[in-house]
Amino acid sequence: MGKKNEILVIGDYTEWQTKMFKEFFESFFLTSTLDIKNLSIGLRERIEAVAFKGHSELGEEEFKLLPKLKLISNFGVGFDTISIVGASKCGVTVTNTPNVLNDDVADLAIGLLIGLSRRFADGTNWIRSGNWEKFGEMPLNHSISKRRVGIIGLGRIGYEIANRLERFKCEIHYYSRSVKKCPPSWKFYSDAVSLAQEVEIIFVTLVGGRETVNFVNSEVLDALGVNGFVINVSRGSTVDELALLDVLESRKIRGAGLDVFYAEPKINRRFLQLDNVLIQPHQGSGTFESRRAMSELQIKNLKNYFSGIKLVTPVN
Amino acid sequence: MGKKNEILVIGDYTEWQTKMFKEFFESFFLTSTLDIKNLSIGLRERIEAVAFKGHSELGEEEFKLLPKLKLISNFGVGFDTISIVGASKCGVTVTNTPNVLNDDVADLAIGLLIGLSRRFADGTNWIRSGNWEKFGEMPLNHSISKRRVGIIGLGRIGYEIANRLERFKCEIHYYSRSVKKCPPSWKFYSDAVSLAQEVEIIFVTLVGGRETVNFVNSEVLDALGVNGFVINVSRGSTVDELALLDVLESRKIRGAGLDVFYAEPKINRRFLQLDNVLIQPHQGSGTFESRRAMSELQIKNLKNYFSGIKLVTPVN
């Protein structure tokens, strides 16, 4: 085996991920893109590939510091902080790790709905507090099966959610920019407010980024109404968080299951006062199985680049 | 409209249920079967039908006190405390309320698996404790999709669970007394230990009663192994609870999602010390939708009896 290729590894990685990088590459580890400028000119001018993860900005300023850069292999589906326009302009290809996490995110979304609607936290507390023994049954809650469900953004993850919910005998409605290839019984809407008027549960599975900021706004939430649930497993930015907090506090919708937040990992403290939410710390793809598959795909893209083989999952 | 027929209503009912009984019948309300003996002879000797719910015993002793009894219309699928043999001997037909709650119980079972495997309680605490902000991601957990799943007792509820899990890309294995009509990819086992050896997740959906007491015993749990989850939505009696507590405490299985307990609503305090369980207070059918449908079916059986029409859901 010849000399290993050099890469820059930016972001927080676990021990086993760090080990994987070291196994295949001569790896230089940085916590943030802000640290690139602290590398020696010699190294900066040799680096052709970056393994990227996380929340720091990666744009033209960084591309200037890495003049030979050709590949950003991103860990994750979303790459909100990478300037794709800038990358394309500088001849840099970005890859991501789609698909391998779809099932886990879809599972989490379904679980959020069930845990929220069937009030798992209350149920557990009903036992722990002694109420079950003292007062009998916990208060009744609401069925999931046979509900009218709306998917906002029928991408791969939205599809997986809808596909699971068919077996829960739910009616599937979806908003998307165009009609998607899907079972004919799934009803298309070109407008999210019209969709929200027809359904009782909304799953938000939009892509992140500027175009979808506050896409689920107070108009959509009002249209959903008092029996409505909102489940968001996309990005905190896709839902107008203050509008959501307002309707949750005033009980204008029934509840929300949220894996993502606007300023995560900082969370608006108003969420912590609510009893009609089920909140999770952006753990949609947080399984051993998904993370392993994501890491393998991130590394495969890096390997393919250095071998001159077609990239597996280019974005631009 | 003529005079209303008289019925005895035994058990705990909600206000709207009480109202429904009064609307259709001349109803006499008792908390327990122990109170039957306190009724006047005149009433006892007129009663032909009982609306029954709950945990008190209903057997030959009670049938002697109600010599004209012809129908016990039970609220719920299970009727563990009714002597069916005794009822048949005395010419009493028992009806129950099956099917209308299958979806809700199946939903709860799926939710228990997701909430347990994806560690919802830990996720929420990770946010509330400030750990997300301080330390980043919560620890990784385990996927549900693509798992090998075993259904112990492929009745109607077991079928609904398996049918949902197909869309989670799970492999379906099942134990039953005989091969069931089901998709050919679902694999039959005549022995629960062999099943447990092949799967990572067990759903217990057996009928209650004497024949299934401690059916899931320490041998089955040992065969399931350290990566195994047990979900029980049937009856507390179907799983050897002390054996289950032992393997949970010693981490010989990964966790359990439980809606039912041996001495419920009393719960073995050892469950409250565990961080690898998700416990619920027997709320499988505890939705407004299911309870309404169950009440309607219970009353339909009573009405049919008095109209001389075929009972909807006779058991014996």
Short mmCIF file of N, CA and C in Angstrom, two decimals, chain A residues 14 16 53 103-108 110-112 114-115 118-128 132-133 136-147 160 162-169 186 254 258-261 264-267 269 271-274 277-291, chain B residues 14 16 53 103-108 110-112 114-115 118-128 132-133 136-147 160 162-169 186 254 258-261 264-267 269 271-274 277-291:
data_model
loop_
_atom_site.label_atom_id
_atom_site.label_comp_id
_atom_site.label_asym_id
_atom_site.label_seq_id
_atom_site.Cartn_x
_atom_site.Cartn_y
_atom_site.Cartn_z
N THR A 14 -17.03 10.75 16.50
CA THR A 14 -16.82 9.82 17.60
C THR A 14 -15.48 9.12 17.44
N TRP A 16 -14.90 5.89 17.03
CA TRP A 16 -14.82 4.90 15.95
C TRP A 16 -14.76 5.57 14.59
N LYS A 53 -18.53 17.78 8.79
CA LYS A 53 -19.72 17.51 9.61
C LYS A 53 -19.97 18.72 10.47
N ASP A 103 -34.92 5.47 6.87
CA ASP A 103 -35.76 4.61 7.70
C ASP A 103 -35.77 5.06 9.15
N ASP A 104 -34.60 5.39 9.66
CA ASP A 104 -34.54 5.80 11.07
C ASP A 104 -35.30 7.09 11.32
N VAL A 105 -35.18 8.03 10.40
CA VAL A 105 -35.89 9.30 10.60
C VAL A 105 -37.40 9.07 10.49
N ALA A 106 -37.80 8.25 9.53
CA ALA A 106 -39.23 7.94 9.38
C ALA A 106 -39.75 7.22 10.63
N ASP A 107 -38.98 6.27 11.14
CA ASP A 107 -39.39 5.57 12.36
C ASP A 107 -39.58 6.54 13.51
N LEU A 108 -38.61 7.44 13.65
CA LEU A 108 -38.70 8.41 14.74
C LEU A 108 -39.95 9.27 14.60
N ILE A 110 -42.82 8.51 13.17
CA ILE A 110 -44.00 7.71 13.55
C ILE A 110 -44.05 7.56 15.08
N GLY A 111 -42.91 7.31 15.66
CA GLY A 111 -42.85 7.17 17.12
C GLY A 111 -43.24 8.44 17.83
N LEU A 112 -42.81 9.59 17.30
CA LEU A 112 -43.18 10.87 17.91
C LEU A 112 -44.70 11.03 17.88
N ILE A 114 -47.03 8.65 17.76
CA ILE A 114 -47.69 7.72 18.69
C ILE A 114 -47.46 8.15 20.14
N GLY A 115 -46.22 8.45 20.46
CA GLY A 115 -45.90 8.85 21.84
C GLY A 115 -46.63 10.11 22.27
N ARG A 118 -50.76 9.23 22.04
CA ARG A 118 -51.12 8.27 23.08
C ARG A 118 -50.54 8.67 24.44
N ARG A 119 -49.88 9.80 24.50
CA ARG A 119 -49.46 10.41 25.76
C ARG A 119 -48.60 9.51 26.65
N PHE A 120 -47.50 9.05 26.06
CA PHE A 120 -46.61 8.13 26.79
C PHE A 120 -46.07 8.73 28.09
N ALA A 121 -45.68 9.99 28.04
CA ALA A 121 -45.09 10.59 29.25
C ALA A 121 -46.13 10.60 30.38
N ASP A 122 -47.36 10.98 30.04
CA ASP A 122 -48.43 10.95 31.05
C ASP A 122 -48.70 9.54 31.54
N GLY A 123 -48.66 8.58 30.63
CA GLY A 123 -48.93 7.19 30.99
C GLY A 123 -47.92 6.67 32.00
N THR A 124 -46.65 6.93 31.71
CA THR A 124 -45.61 6.50 32.64
C THR A 124 -45.77 7.20 33.99
N ASN A 125 -46.05 8.50 33.95
CA ASN A 125 -46.25 9.23 35.20
C ASN A 125 -47.49 8.76 35.96
N TRP A 126 -48.50 8.32 35.22
CA TRP A 126 -49.72 7.82 35.87
C TRP A 126 -49.39 6.61 36.76
N ILE A 127 -48.45 5.80 36.29
CA ILE A 127 -48.01 4.65 37.10
C ILE A 127 -47.13 5.12 38.24
N ARG A 128 -46.09 5.89 37.91
CA ARG A 128 -45.09 6.30 38.91
C ARG A 128 -45.70 7.10 40.06
N TRP A 132 -52.56 5.26 39.04
CA TRP A 132 -53.22 4.09 38.46
C TRP A 132 -53.90 3.28 39.57
N GLU A 133 -53.11 3.05 40.65
CA GLU A 133 -53.63 2.26 41.75
C GLU A 133 -54.76 2.99 42.48
N GLY A 136 -57.51 4.38 39.07
CA GLY A 136 -57.85 3.56 37.89
C GLY A 136 -57.24 4.15 36.63
N GLU A 137 -57.92 3.94 35.54
CA GLU A 137 -57.41 4.31 34.22
C GLU A 137 -56.89 5.74 34.11
N MET A 138 -55.88 5.92 33.26
CA MET A 138 -55.46 7.27 32.91
C MET A 138 -56.52 7.88 31.98
N PRO A 139 -56.54 9.19 31.81
CA PRO A 139 -57.51 9.80 30.89
C PRO A 139 -57.36 9.25 29.47
N LEU A 140 -58.46 9.16 28.75
CA LEU A 140 -58.42 8.67 27.38
C LEU A 140 -57.62 9.63 26.50
N ASN A 141 -57.09 9.10 25.40
CA ASN A 141 -56.38 9.94 24.44
C ASN A 141 -56.87 9.63 23.02
N HIS A 142 -56.05 9.87 22.03
CA HIS A 142 -56.56 9.81 20.65
C HIS A 142 -55.86 8.77 19.77
N SER A 143 -56.64 8.09 18.95
CA SER A 143 -56.14 7.10 18.00
C SER A 143 -55.21 7.72 16.97
N ILE A 144 -54.28 6.91 16.48
CA ILE A 144 -53.47 7.29 15.33
C ILE A 144 -54.05 6.67 14.05
N SER A 145 -54.44 5.42 14.15
CA SER A 145 -54.92 4.72 12.96
C SER A 145 -56.12 5.43 12.37
N LYS A 146 -56.23 5.33 11.06
CA LYS A 146 -57.37 5.87 10.31
C LYS A 146 -57.44 7.40 10.27
N ARG A 147 -56.37 8.06 10.68
CA ARG A 147 -56.36 9.52 10.63
C ARG A 147 -56.03 10.03 9.23
N GLU A 160 -41.20 7.55 3.05
CA GLU A 160 -41.11 6.43 4.00
C GLU A 160 -42.14 6.56 5.12
N ALA A 162 -45.10 8.17 4.90
CA ALA A 162 -46.42 7.91 4.32
C ALA A 162 -46.62 6.42 4.07
N ASN A 163 -45.56 5.78 3.61
CA ASN A 163 -45.65 4.36 3.30
C ASN A 163 -45.93 3.53 4.55
N ARG A 164 -45.30 3.89 5.66
CA ARG A 164 -45.60 3.22 6.93
C ARG A 164 -47.04 3.50 7.35
N LEU A 165 -47.47 4.75 7.22
CA LEU A 165 -48.80 5.14 7.72
C LEU A 165 -49.93 4.51 6.93
N GLU A 166 -49.65 4.09 5.71
CA GLU A 166 -50.68 3.36 4.96
C GLU A 166 -51.14 2.12 5.72
N ARG A 167 -50.20 1.46 6.37
CA ARG A 167 -50.54 0.25 7.12
C ARG A 167 -51.22 0.58 8.45
N PHE A 168 -51.18 1.86 8.84
CA PHE A 168 -51.97 2.32 9.98
C PHE A 168 -53.35 2.80 9.48
N LYS A 169 -53.63 2.49 8.22
CA LYS A 169 -54.94 2.80 7.62
C LYS A 169 -55.21 4.31 7.55
N TRP A 186 -52.71 8.67 -2.80
CA TRP A 186 -52.12 9.79 -2.08
C TRP A 186 -52.49 11.07 -2.80
N ARG A 254 -53.44 20.60 18.88
CA ARG A 254 -53.43 19.65 20.00
C ARG A 254 -52.03 19.37 20.52
N LEU A 258 -41.36 17.05 18.11
CA LEU A 258 -40.29 17.83 17.48
C LEU A 258 -38.93 17.20 17.74
N ASP A 259 -38.22 16.94 16.67
CA ASP A 259 -36.84 16.45 16.77
C ASP A 259 -35.85 17.56 16.45
N VAL A 260 -36.36 18.69 15.97
CA VAL A 260 -35.48 19.78 15.49
C VAL A 260 -36.01 21.13 15.97
N PHE A 261 -35.07 22.06 16.16
CA PHE A 261 -35.41 23.35 16.73
C PHE A 261 -34.62 24.45 16.04
N GLU A 264 -31.16 25.10 17.73
CA GLU A 264 -30.60 23.92 18.40
C GLU A 264 -29.08 23.95 18.34
N PRO A 265 -28.37 23.43 19.34
CA PRO A 265 -28.90 22.74 20.51
C PRO A 265 -29.47 23.66 21.60
N LYS A 266 -29.46 24.95 21.37
CA LYS A 266 -30.20 25.84 22.29
C LYS A 266 -31.68 25.65 21.98
N ILE A 267 -32.49 25.58 23.02
CA ILE A 267 -33.91 25.39 22.80
C ILE A 267 -34.68 26.51 23.49
N ARG A 269 -36.97 28.15 25.80
CA ARG A 269 -37.41 27.62 27.08
C ARG A 269 -38.93 27.44 27.15
N PHE A 271 -40.73 25.84 25.24
CA PHE A 271 -41.07 24.44 24.97
C PHE A 271 -41.09 23.60 26.25
N LEU A 272 -40.23 23.98 27.20
CA LEU A 272 -40.08 23.17 28.41
C LEU A 272 -41.26 23.33 29.36
N GLN A 273 -42.10 24.32 29.12
CA GLN A 273 -43.27 24.54 29.98
C GLN A 273 -44.51 23.81 29.47
N LEU A 274 -44.43 23.24 28.28
CA LEU A 274 -45.62 22.70 27.62
C LEU A 274 -45.83 21.22 27.96
N VAL A 277 -46.23 18.65 24.06
CA VAL A 277 -45.14 18.40 23.11
C VAL A 277 -44.38 17.14 23.51
N LEU A 278 -43.79 16.52 22.50
CA LEU A 278 -42.81 15.45 22.74
C LEU A 278 -41.55 15.90 22.02
N ILE A 279 -40.50 16.22 22.78
CA ILE A 279 -39.29 16.81 22.19
C ILE A 279 -38.11 15.84 22.26
N GLN A 280 -37.34 15.83 21.17
CA GLN A 280 -36.15 14.99 21.08
C GLN A 280 -34.99 15.83 20.55
N PRO A 281 -33.75 15.49 20.94
CA PRO A 281 -32.59 16.32 20.59
C PRO A 281 -31.98 15.97 19.23
N HIS A 282 -32.73 16.20 18.17
CA HIS A 282 -32.27 15.94 16.80
C HIS A 282 -31.54 14.60 16.71
N GLN A 283 -32.30 13.55 17.03
CA GLN A 283 -31.70 12.22 17.04
C GLN A 283 -32.27 11.35 15.92
N GLY A 284 -32.88 11.98 14.91
CA GLY A 284 -33.50 11.22 13.82
C GLY A 284 -32.62 10.13 13.24
N SER A 285 -31.37 10.47 12.98
CA SER A 285 -30.46 9.46 12.42
C SER A 285 -29.52 8.93 13.49
N GLY A 286 -29.88 9.14 14.74
CA GLY A 286 -28.96 8.83 15.83
C GLY A 286 -28.93 7.39 16.28
N THR A 287 -28.86 6.48 15.32
CA THR A 287 -28.72 5.07 15.69
C THR A 287 -27.34 4.58 15.26
N PHE A 288 -26.87 3.55 15.94
CA PHE A 288 -25.60 2.93 15.54
C PHE A 288 -25.64 2.53 14.07
N GLU A 289 -26.79 1.99 13.66
CA GLU A 289 -26.91 1.45 12.31
C GLU A 289 -26.81 2.56 11.26
N SER A 290 -27.54 3.67 11.45
CA SER A 290 -27.49 4.76 10.48
C SER A 290 -26.13 5.44 10.47
N ARG A 291 -25.60 5.70 11.63
CA ARG A 291 -24.34 6.43 11.69
C ARG A 291 -23.20 5.65 11.06
N THR B 14 -67.66 5.37 32.52
CA THR B 14 -67.57 6.83 32.52
C THR B 14 -68.97 7.42 32.44
N TRP B 16 -70.27 9.34 30.09
CA TRP B 16 -70.97 9.20 28.81
C TRP B 16 -71.46 7.78 28.58
N LYS B 53 -68.09 -5.15 32.95
CA LYS B 53 -66.76 -4.60 32.71
C LYS B 53 -65.95 -4.80 33.97
N ASP B 103 -56.64 -1.85 16.19
CA ASP B 103 -55.73 -0.84 15.66
C ASP B 103 -55.03 -0.06 16.76
N ASP B 104 -55.80 0.34 17.76
CA ASP B 104 -55.20 1.13 18.84
C ASP B 104 -54.17 0.33 19.61
N VAL B 105 -54.46 -0.93 19.86
CA VAL B 105 -53.50 -1.75 20.62
C VAL B 105 -52.25 -1.98 19.77
N ALA B 106 -52.45 -2.24 18.48
CA ALA B 106 -51.30 -2.43 17.59
C ALA B 106 -50.47 -1.15 17.51
N ASP B 107 -51.13 -0.01 17.40
CA ASP B 107 -50.41 1.27 17.37
C ASP B 107 -49.57 1.45 18.62
N LEU B 108 -50.20 1.17 19.77
CA LEU B 108 -49.48 1.34 21.03
C LEU B 108 -48.26 0.44 21.07
N ILE B 110 -46.45 -0.70 18.57
CA ILE B 110 -45.39 -0.14 17.71
C ILE B 110 -44.75 1.07 18.39
N GLY B 111 -45.58 1.91 18.98
CA GLY B 111 -45.06 3.08 19.68
C GLY B 111 -44.16 2.70 20.84
N LEU B 112 -44.55 1.67 21.58
CA LEU B 112 -43.71 1.21 22.70
C LEU B 112 -42.34 0.78 22.19
N ILE B 114 -40.78 1.77 19.41
CA ILE B 114 -39.99 2.92 18.94
C ILE B 114 -39.52 3.76 20.13
N GLY B 115 -40.43 4.06 21.04
CA GLY B 115 -40.08 4.89 22.20
C GLY B 115 -38.99 4.25 23.05
N ARG B 118 -35.60 3.84 20.59
CA ARG B 118 -35.03 5.14 20.29
C ARG B 118 -34.91 6.01 21.54
N ARG B 119 -35.24 5.47 22.68
CA ARG B 119 -34.98 6.07 24.01
C ARG B 119 -35.56 7.48 24.14
N PHE B 120 -36.87 7.56 23.93
CA PHE B 120 -37.56 8.85 24.02
C PHE B 120 -37.38 9.54 25.37
N ALA B 121 -37.50 8.78 26.45
CA ALA B 121 -37.40 9.40 27.78
C ALA B 121 -36.01 10.02 27.96
N ASP B 122 -34.98 9.28 27.55
CA ASP B 122 -33.62 9.83 27.63
C ASP B 122 -33.46 11.05 26.74
N GLY B 123 -34.07 11.00 25.55
CA GLY B 123 -33.95 12.11 24.61
C GLY B 123 -34.53 13.39 25.19
N THR B 124 -35.73 13.27 25.74
CA THR B 124 -36.37 14.43 26.35
C THR B 124 -35.52 14.95 27.52
N ASN B 125 -35.03 14.03 28.34
CA ASN B 125 -34.19 14.44 29.48
C ASN B 125 -32.87 15.07 29.03
N TRP B 126 -32.36 14.61 27.90
CA TRP B 126 -31.11 15.17 27.37
C TRP B 126 -31.28 16.66 27.08
N ILE B 127 -32.48 17.02 26.62
CA ILE B 127 -32.76 18.44 26.39
C ILE B 127 -32.99 19.16 27.71
N ARG B 128 -33.90 18.61 28.53
CA ARG B 128 -34.29 19.29 29.77
C ARG B 128 -33.12 19.51 30.72
N TRP B 132 -27.80 18.62 26.01
CA TRP B 132 -27.68 18.82 24.55
C TRP B 132 -26.79 20.02 24.27
N GLU B 133 -27.10 21.10 25.00
CA GLU B 133 -26.33 22.33 24.79
C GLU B 133 -24.89 22.17 25.26
N GLY B 136 -23.55 18.23 23.33
CA GLY B 136 -23.88 17.80 21.96
C GLY B 136 -24.83 16.62 21.97
N GLU B 137 -24.72 15.81 20.95
CA GLU B 137 -25.65 14.69 20.74
C GLU B 137 -25.86 13.79 21.95
N MET B 138 -27.09 13.26 22.03
CA MET B 138 -27.33 12.20 23.01
C MET B 138 -26.65 10.92 22.52
N PRO B 139 -26.46 9.95 23.42
CA PRO B 139 -25.83 8.69 22.97
C PRO B 139 -26.67 8.02 21.87
N LEU B 140 -25.99 7.33 20.98
CA LEU B 140 -26.68 6.62 19.90
C LEU B 140 -27.56 5.51 20.47
N ASN B 141 -28.59 5.15 19.69
CA ASN B 141 -29.44 4.04 20.10
C ASN B 141 -29.66 3.11 18.91
N HIS B 142 -30.74 2.36 18.90
CA HIS B 142 -30.86 1.29 17.91
C HIS B 142 -32.06 1.45 16.96
N SER B 143 -31.83 1.13 15.70
CA SER B 143 -32.86 1.16 14.66
C SER B 143 -33.99 0.19 14.95
N ILE B 144 -35.17 0.54 14.46
CA ILE B 144 -36.29 -0.40 14.46
C ILE B 144 -36.42 -1.06 13.09
N SER B 145 -36.30 -0.26 12.05
CA SER B 145 -36.49 -0.79 10.71
C SER B 145 -35.52 -1.92 10.42
N LYS B 146 -36.00 -2.86 9.60
CA LYS B 146 -35.18 -3.99 9.13
C LYS B 146 -34.84 -5.00 10.22
N ARG B 147 -35.50 -4.92 11.36
CA ARG B 147 -35.23 -5.89 12.43
C ARG B 147 -35.99 -7.20 12.18
N GLU B 160 -52.22 -7.26 13.10
CA GLU B 160 -52.13 -5.81 12.83
C GLU B 160 -50.73 -5.28 13.11
N ALA B 162 -47.86 -7.05 12.96
CA ALA B 162 -46.97 -7.57 11.92
C ALA B 162 -47.19 -6.84 10.60
N ASN B 163 -48.45 -6.57 10.31
CA ASN B 163 -48.78 -5.90 9.06
C ASN B 163 -48.18 -4.50 9.01
N ARG B 164 -48.21 -3.78 10.12
CA ARG B 164 -47.56 -2.47 10.20
C ARG B 164 -46.04 -2.62 10.03
N LEU B 165 -45.48 -3.61 10.71
CA LEU B 165 -44.01 -3.75 10.72
C LEU B 165 -43.45 -4.16 9.37
N GLU B 166 -44.28 -4.73 8.52
CA GLU B 166 -43.81 -5.02 7.16
C GLU B 166 -43.34 -3.74 6.47
N ARG B 167 -44.04 -2.65 6.71
CA ARG B 167 -43.67 -1.38 6.09
C ARG B 167 -42.45 -0.74 6.76
N PHE B 168 -42.09 -1.28 7.93
CA PHE B 168 -40.82 -0.88 8.55
C PHE B 168 -39.70 -1.83 8.07
N LYS B 169 -40.02 -2.64 7.04
CA LYS B 169 -39.04 -3.54 6.42
C LYS B 169 -38.53 -4.59 7.40
N TRP B 186 -44.14 -14.56 6.10
CA TRP B 186 -44.15 -14.63 7.57
C TRP B 186 -43.86 -16.07 7.97
N ARG B 254 -32.25 -6.36 26.21
CA ARG B 254 -31.97 -4.92 26.12
C ARG B 254 -33.07 -4.07 26.75
N LEU B 258 -44.01 -2.27 28.14
CA LEU B 258 -45.08 -3.02 28.81
C LEU B 258 -46.32 -2.16 29.04
N ASP B 259 -47.44 -2.65 28.55
CA ASP B 259 -48.71 -1.98 28.82
C ASP B 259 -49.51 -2.74 29.87
N VAL B 260 -49.03 -3.93 30.25
CA VAL B 260 -49.80 -4.81 31.15
C VAL B 260 -48.87 -5.42 32.18
N PHE B 261 -49.44 -5.69 33.37
CA PHE B 261 -48.64 -6.16 34.49
C PHE B 261 -49.41 -7.23 35.25
N GLU B 264 -51.68 -5.71 38.06
CA GLU B 264 -52.14 -4.34 37.78
C GLU B 264 -53.50 -4.08 38.39
N PRO B 265 -53.82 -2.89 38.83
CA PRO B 265 -52.99 -1.68 38.72
C PRO B 265 -51.86 -1.58 39.74
N LYS B 266 -51.70 -2.60 40.59
CA LYS B 266 -50.50 -2.62 41.42
C LYS B 266 -49.35 -3.03 40.52
N ILE B 267 -48.21 -2.37 40.69
CA ILE B 267 -47.08 -2.70 39.84
C ILE B 267 -45.89 -3.06 40.72
N ARG B 269 -42.60 -2.86 42.25
CA ARG B 269 -41.77 -1.66 42.36
C ARG B 269 -40.43 -1.80 41.64
N PHE B 271 -39.91 -2.52 38.69
CA PHE B 271 -40.00 -1.89 37.36
C PHE B 271 -39.63 -0.41 37.43
N LEU B 272 -39.93 0.24 38.56
CA LEU B 272 -39.72 1.68 38.67
C LEU B 272 -38.25 2.05 38.81
N GLN B 273 -37.40 1.06 39.08
CA GLN B 273 -35.97 1.32 39.22
C GLN B 273 -35.22 1.17 37.89
N LEU B 274 -35.90 0.68 36.86
CA LEU B 274 -35.21 0.31 35.61
C LEU B 274 -35.17 1.45 34.61
N VAL B 277 -36.93 0.15 30.49
CA VAL B 277 -38.34 -0.18 30.25
C VAL B 277 -39.10 1.07 29.84
N LEU B 278 -40.17 0.85 29.08
CA LEU B 278 -41.16 1.90 28.82
C LEU B 278 -42.48 1.32 29.30
N ILE B 279 -43.03 1.89 30.36
CA ILE B 279 -44.23 1.31 30.97
C ILE B 279 -45.44 2.22 30.78
N GLN B 280 -46.58 1.59 30.51
CA GLN B 280 -47.85 2.29 30.33
C GLN B 280 -48.94 1.59 31.14
N PRO B 281 -49.95 2.34 31.59
CA PRO B 281 -50.97 1.79 32.49
C PRO B 281 -52.13 1.11 31.75
N HIS B 282 -51.86 0.03 31.07
CA HIS B 282 -52.89 -0.72 30.34
C HIS B 282 -53.83 0.22 29.59
N GLN B 283 -53.23 0.98 28.67
CA GLN B 283 -54.02 1.96 27.93
C GLN B 283 -54.15 1.58 26.46
N GLY B 284 -53.89 0.29 26.15
CA GLY B 284 -53.92 -0.15 24.74
C GLY B 284 -55.16 0.31 23.99
N SER B 285 -56.32 0.15 24.61
CA SER B 285 -57.56 0.55 23.95
C SER B 285 -58.06 1.88 24.50
N GLY B 286 -57.19 2.61 25.19
CA GLY B 286 -57.62 3.80 25.92
C GLY B 286 -57.75 5.07 25.09
N THR B 287 -58.38 4.96 23.95
CA THR B 287 -58.63 6.16 23.15
C THR B 287 -60.13 6.43 23.12
N PHE B 288 -60.48 7.69 22.91
CA PHE B 288 -61.89 8.05 22.76
C PHE B 288 -62.54 7.21 21.66
N GLU B 289 -61.78 7.03 20.56
CA GLU B 289 -62.33 6.35 19.40
C GLU B 289 -62.63 4.88 19.70
N SER B 290 -61.68 4.17 20.32
CA SER B 290 -61.90 2.76 20.62
C SER B 290 -62.98 2.57 21.68
N ARG B 291 -62.94 3.39 22.70
CA ARG B 291 -63.90 3.20 23.79
C ARG B 291 -65.32 3.45 23.34
#
